[in-house]
């Protein structure tokens, strides 16, 4: 009931260029020889924007909010995998968005994908959050031992 998970999937046509899909998809991790945190055109850049203007992106360290001094949003990468022509990874977004449009934004300069924005009504997530069931209550009785 406090956040949501989404999946980013990238399909690409294999070329003579070698591309490490998880490097380009997951964010600024760097690969051997790179300076950590260098944003190259190879990176698929994406993020979310809440109706109130707060944003978070994959080009910041995990659990980073670009709206400094606010309570999120934050993105944290989860699991993923890659193959010859596809890569995907999940992201946990926190907190739940306020009412209004929730934008998913991306661009991928190396592959000619311009800045693209798609919105959904955050009410879809807010309604789903009311259906959440707590599996392990917090506290000594419900914690891991």
XYZ file of N, CA and C in Angstrom:
435
model
N 0.796 -1.220 0.000
C 0.000 0.000 0.000
C 0.833 1.276 0.000
N 2.173 1.166 -0.071
C 3.007 2.363 0.025
C 3.700 2.742 -1.274
N 3.672 1.894 -2.274
C 4.356 2.181 -3.525
C 3.864 1.242 -4.605
N 4.591 1.199 -5.723
C 4.186 0.333 -6.826
C 5.425 -0.122 -7.590
N 5.267 -1.239 -8.269
C 6.360 -1.781 -9.080
C 5.947 -1.719 -10.536
N 6.915 -1.435 -11.399
C 6.655 -1.478 -12.831
C 7.866 -2.089 -13.524
N 7.646 -2.526 -14.741
C 8.701 -3.191 -15.506
C 9.032 -2.361 -16.733
N 10.309 -2.234 -17.007
C 10.779 -1.580 -18.218
C 11.311 -2.678 -19.131
N 10.799 -2.721 -20.351
C 11.211 -3.723 -21.324
C 11.749 -2.990 -22.549
N 12.942 -3.371 -22.980
C 13.560 -2.773 -24.170
C 13.786 -3.879 -25.200
N 13.197 -3.704 -26.376
C 13.442 -4.608 -27.500
C 14.357 -3.871 -28.460
N 15.326 -4.563 -29.007
C 16.273 -3.904 -29.899
C 16.719 -4.876 -30.977
N 17.117 -4.318 -32.105
C 17.619 -5.110 -33.221
C 19.121 -5.282 -33.030
N 19.590 -6.535 -32.935
C 21.039 -6.747 -32.792
C 21.795 -6.150 -33.984
N 22.899 -5.499 -33.680
C 23.746 -4.906 -34.711
C 25.183 -5.310 -34.445
N 26.091 -4.784 -35.251
C 27.513 -5.058 -35.046
C 28.006 -4.412 -33.750
N 27.321 -3.349 -33.322
C 27.678 -2.713 -32.044
C 27.348 -3.676 -30.910
N 28.256 -3.800 -29.983
C 27.926 -4.597 -28.807
C 27.289 -3.664 -27.794
N 26.247 -4.122 -27.190
C 25.525 -3.347 -26.188
C 25.285 -4.237 -25.002
N 25.661 -3.793 -23.850
C 25.379 -4.519 -22.625
C 24.020 -4.030 -22.158
N 22.948 -4.802 -22.425
C 21.607 -4.292 -22.153
C 21.370 -3.910 -20.702
N 21.910 -4.653 -19.774
C 21.660 -4.315 -18.380
C 22.408 -3.046 -17.992
N 23.561 -2.810 -18.622
C 24.276 -1.555 -18.382
C 23.449 -0.391 -18.919
N 22.915 -0.542 -20.107
C 22.169 0.545 -20.729
C 20.781 0.740 -20.172
N 20.221 -0.284 -19.531
C 18.846 -0.209 -19.062
C 18.737 0.161 -17.590
N 19.613 -0.365 -16.770
C 19.448 -0.230 -15.322
C 19.828 1.144 -14.787
N 20.635 1.884 -15.471
C 21.018 3.201 -14.963
C 22.511 3.378 -14.958
N 23.005 4.292 -14.165
C 24.418 4.658 -14.176
C 25.237 3.775 -13.256
N 25.573 2.605 -13.719
C 26.435 1.738 -12.932
C 27.872 1.831 -13.420
N 28.037 2.055 -14.688
C 29.365 2.060 -15.281
C 29.779 0.662 -15.677
N 30.628 0.566 -16.672
C 31.194 -0.715 -17.060
C 32.698 -0.568 -17.056
N 33.458 -1.646 -17.152
C 34.916 -1.540 -17.047
C 35.477 -0.436 -17.937
N 36.279 0.403 -17.353
C 36.890 1.507 -18.082
C 36.088 2.800 -18.036
N 34.812 2.722 -17.679
C 33.978 3.917 -17.589
C 34.224 4.624 -16.266
N 34.018 5.915 -16.282
C 33.981 6.657 -15.026
C 32.581 6.457 -14.456
N 32.484 6.087 -13.168
C 31.174 5.839 -12.582
C 30.285 7.062 -12.754
N 29.063 6.811 -13.149
C 28.086 7.875 -13.230
C 28.097 8.654 -14.521
N 28.864 8.218 -15.527
C 28.880 8.922 -16.802
C 27.640 8.517 -17.595
N 26.872 9.490 -18.017
C 25.666 9.234 -18.791
C 26.028 9.294 -20.269
N 25.974 8.143 -20.928
C 26.270 8.102 -22.352
C 24.973 7.972 -23.140
N 25.055 8.158 -24.460
C 23.886 8.012 -25.317
C 23.377 6.576 -25.332
N 24.202 5.632 -24.867
C 23.813 4.222 -24.819
C 22.739 3.957 -23.768
N 22.671 4.791 -22.757
C 21.713 4.580 -21.672
C 20.288 4.906 -22.097
N 19.395 3.962 -21.825
C 17.971 4.228 -21.936
C 17.609 5.044 -20.698
N 17.138 6.240 -20.904
C 16.812 7.138 -19.784
C 15.304 7.128 -19.577
N 14.876 6.892 -18.369
C 13.446 6.912 -18.115
C 13.193 7.382 -16.695
N 11.967 7.770 -16.470
C 11.596 8.221 -15.143
C 10.100 8.337 -15.008
N 9.701 8.778 -13.829
C 8.293 9.016 -13.546
C 8.133 10.453 -13.081
N 6.961 10.992 -13.324
C 6.639 12.331 -12.834
C 5.231 12.315 -12.260
N 5.129 12.743 -11.004
C 3.833 12.820 -10.340
C 3.083 14.067 -10.799
N 1.785 14.082 -10.548
C 0.936 15.210 -10.939
C 1.392 16.520 -10.295
N 2.040 16.430 -9.120
C 2.493 17.646 -8.444
C 3.884 18.094 -8.887
N 4.443 17.435 -9.915
C 5.720 17.849 -10.477
C 6.936 17.122 -9.936
N 6.799 16.333 -8.882
C 7.942 15.588 -8.360
C 8.336 14.493 -9.338
N 9.658 14.216 -9.427
C 10.185 13.285 -10.420
C 11.237 12.370 -9.807
N 11.436 11.223 -10.454
C 12.545 10.322 -10.147
C 12.945 9.655 -11.457
N 14.243 9.356 -11.619
C 14.732 8.764 -12.864
C 15.699 7.619 -12.591
N 16.010 6.874 -13.650
C 16.998 5.792 -13.548
C 18.426 6.301 -13.724
N 18.614 7.572 -13.919
C 19.968 8.102 -14.106
C 20.493 8.759 -12.834
N 19.958 8.334 -11.741
C 20.427 8.739 -10.419
C 20.694 7.468 -9.631
N 21.444 7.560 -8.557
C 21.656 6.361 -7.731
C 20.330 5.804 -7.230
N 20.286 4.520 -6.889
C 19.043 3.938 -6.384
C 18.492 4.733 -5.210
N 17.171 4.741 -5.139
C 16.441 5.422 -4.076
C 16.758 6.918 -4.038
N 16.813 7.528 -5.199
C 17.150 8.940 -5.316
C 15.939 9.712 -5.811
N 15.709 10.838 -5.255
C 14.648 11.709 -5.729
C 15.277 12.951 -6.315
N 14.849 13.337 -7.522
C 15.383 14.564 -8.109
C 14.711 15.793 -7.513
N 13.669 15.586 -6.751
C 13.013 16.700 -6.061
C 13.608 16.778 -4.662
N 14.785 17.383 -4.574
C 15.524 17.428 -3.314
C 14.671 18.073 -2.218
N 14.705 17.460 -1.040
C 13.984 18.013 0.089
C 12.533 17.566 0.172
N 12.143 16.641 -0.695
C 10.763 16.155 -0.650
C 10.758 14.678 -0.284
N 9.592 14.159 -0.067
C 9.431 12.733 0.260
C 9.180 11.951 -1.019
N 10.171 11.888 -1.874
C 10.062 11.094 -3.098
C 9.533 11.907 -4.246
N 9.283 11.276 -5.336
C 9.322 9.836 -5.508
C 10.746 9.311 -5.622
N 10.876 8.029 -5.391
C 12.159 7.358 -5.485
C 11.992 6.089 -6.296
N 13.029 5.721 -7.038
C 13.039 4.485 -7.817
C 14.146 3.595 -7.296
N 13.851 2.310 -7.174
C 14.858 1.349 -6.748
C 14.817 0.175 -7.708
N 15.960 -0.125 -8.380
C 15.949 -1.224 -9.351
C 15.777 -2.574 -8.669
N 15.070 -3.457 -9.353
C 14.860 -4.820 -8.870
C 15.523 -5.801 -9.809
N 14.897 -6.934 -9.995
C 15.458 -7.981 -10.845
C 15.213 -7.710 -12.310
N 15.991 -8.379 -13.119
C 15.836 -8.252 -14.552
C 16.673 -9.290 -15.265
N 16.568 -9.292 -16.571
C 17.381 -10.202 -17.380
C 17.473 -9.633 -18.786
N 18.329 -10.257 -19.583
C 18.522 -9.773 -20.948
C 18.836 -10.938 -21.864
N 18.499 -10.778 -23.118
C 18.805 -11.749 -24.154
C 19.393 -11.039 -25.353
N 19.386 -11.712 -26.479
C 20.012 -11.188 -27.683
C 19.335 -9.930 -28.215
N 18.008 -9.839 -28.039
C 17.299 -8.683 -28.596
C 16.289 -8.063 -27.628
N 16.413 -8.372 -26.334
C 15.464 -7.843 -25.368
C 16.117 -7.778 -23.996
N 15.748 -6.763 -23.240
C 16.183 -6.646 -21.849
C 15.006 -6.118 -21.050
N 14.924 -6.543 -19.787
C 13.871 -5.995 -18.933
C 14.375 -5.958 -17.496
N 13.804 -5.039 -16.750
C 14.097 -4.935 -15.330
C 12.886 -4.321 -14.644
N 12.761 -4.596 -13.356
C 11.663 -4.025 -12.587
C 12.189 -2.876 -11.730
N 11.297 -1.987 -11.384
C 11.616 -0.873 -10.498
C 10.504 -0.727 -9.476
N 10.909 -0.495 -8.227
C 9.967 -0.176 -7.163
C 9.929 1.342 -7.056
N 8.744 1.900 -7.121
C 8.556 3.344 -6.996
C 7.864 3.632 -5.672
N 8.388 4.606 -4.953
C 7.831 5.002 -3.665
C 7.790 6.512 -3.591
N 6.799 7.085 -2.990
C 5.561 6.545 -2.454
C 4.521 6.407 -3.561
N 3.287 6.120 -3.173
C 2.203 6.148 -4.146
C 2.058 7.574 -4.657
N 1.656 7.721 -5.905
C 1.506 9.076 -6.450
C 0.260 9.766 -5.909
N 0.248 11.092 -5.952
C -0.976 11.813 -5.593
C -2.003 11.644 -6.724
N -3.253 12.000 -6.471
C -4.254 11.931 -7.543
C -3.830 12.779 -8.741
N -4.236 12.337 -9.919
C -3.919 13.052 -11.148
C -3.093 12.186 -12.069
N -2.563 12.781 -13.123
C -1.793 11.983 -14.085
C -0.433 11.562 -13.520
N -0.049 10.343 -13.833
C 1.279 9.815 -13.525
C 1.956 9.601 -14.864
N 3.070 10.292 -15.088
C 3.767 10.220 -16.379
C 4.947 9.263 -16.309
N 5.096 8.474 -17.354
C 6.275 7.651 -17.590
C 6.972 8.287 -18.788
N 8.246 8.634 -18.608
C 8.986 9.382 -19.616
C 10.255 8.621 -19.959
N 10.613 8.581 -21.253
C 11.870 7.930 -21.638
C 12.471 8.599 -22.870
N 13.764 8.341 -23.071
C 14.461 8.688 -24.305
C 15.693 7.804 -24.394
N 16.143 7.562 -25.637
C 17.290 6.695 -25.871
C 18.065 7.260 -27.056
N 18.947 8.213 -26.794
C 19.630 8.923 -27.878
C 20.350 8.014 -28.879
N 21.062 7.008 -28.416
C 21.849 6.163 -29.331
C 20.972 5.494 -30.380
N 19.740 5.182 -30.027
C 18.862 4.460 -30.941
C 17.760 5.336 -31.528
N 17.910 6.652 -31.411
C 16.989 7.572 -32.064
C 15.612 7.664 -31.426
N 15.482 7.249 -30.169
C 14.189 7.361 -29.480
C 14.130 8.744 -28.847
N 13.244 9.612 -29.347
C 13.151 10.960 -28.790
C 12.476 10.939 -27.421
N 12.529 12.061 -26.732
C 11.853 12.192 -25.447
C 10.373 11.856 -25.656
N 9.907 10.837 -24.952
C 8.548 10.323 -25.119
C 7.872 10.279 -23.762
N 6.626 10.704 -23.718
C 5.895 10.794 -22.446
C 4.527 10.134 -22.613
N 4.193 9.256 -21.668
C 2.872 8.623 -21.636
C 2.341 8.755 -20.217
N 1.056 9.044 -20.107
C 0.449 9.240 -18.791
C -0.650 8.224 -18.541
N -0.790 7.871 -17.265
C -1.927 7.076 -16.812
C -2.582 7.840 -15.671
N -3.813 7.486 -15.363
C -4.499 8.086 -14.220
C -4.002 7.375 -12.968
N -3.404 8.089 -12.043
C -2.856 7.463 -10.837
C -3.930 6.793 -9.998
N -5.195 7.091 -10.265
C -6.288 6.455 -9.526
C -6.241 4.933 -9.688
N -5.710 4.457 -10.813
C -5.568 3.010 -11.018
C -4.668 2.401 -9.944
N -3.562 3.066 -9.647
C -2.641 2.577 -8.612
C -3.199 2.790 -7.218
N -3.822 3.927 -6.999
C -4.366 4.235 -5.677
C -5.482 3.253 -5.311
N -6.317 2.900 -6.288
C -7.388 1.930 -6.028
C -6.794 0.550 -5.755
N -5.789 0.166 -6.518
C -5.152 -1.140 -6.299
C -4.496 -1.201 -4.917
N -3.923 -0.107 -4.472
C -3.244 -0.079 -3.166
C -4.210 -0.355 -2.021
N -5.471 0.001 -2.197
C -6.451 -0.269 -1.138
C -6.744 -1.761 -1.014
N -6.353 -2.542 -2.005
C -6.575 -3.990 -1.996
C -5.376 -4.755 -1.429
N -4.312 -4.048 -1.059
C -3.104 -4.705 -0.547
C -3.404 -5.452 0.738
N -2.776 -6.595 0.895
C -2.920 -7.413 2.093
C -1.552 -7.526 2.748
N -1.473 -7.186 4.022
C -0.209 -7.264 4.747
C 0.090 -8.722 5.073
N 1.196 -9.242 4.526
C 1.558 -10.637 4.742
C 2.336 -10.842 6.033
N 3.231 -9.913 6.344
C 4.043 -10.020 7.553
C 3.942 -8.718 8.319
N 3.146 -8.701 9.370
C 3.016 -7.468 10.149
C 4.370 -7.041 10.719
N 4.548 -5.747 10.846
C 5.775 -5.247 11.457
C 5.750 -5.525 12.943
N 6.928 -5.554 13.554
C 7.017 -5.774 14.992
C 7.657 -7.122 15.285
N 7.975 -7.357 16.545
C 8.686 -8.573 16.920
C 7.921 -9.851 16.591
N 6.598 -9.811 16.664
C 5.835 -11.032 16.395
C 5.866 -11.392 14.917
N 5.892 -10.394 14.055
C 5.803 -10.646 12.625
C 7.118 -10.516 11.890
N 8.179 -10.119 12.582
C 9.464 -9.921 11.922
C 10.175 -11.209 11.632
N 11.255 -11.105 10.880
C 12.073 -12.286 10.586
C 12.950 -12.596 11.781
N 13.131 -13.849 12.071
C 13.950 -14.263 13.213
C 15.158 -15.028 12.754
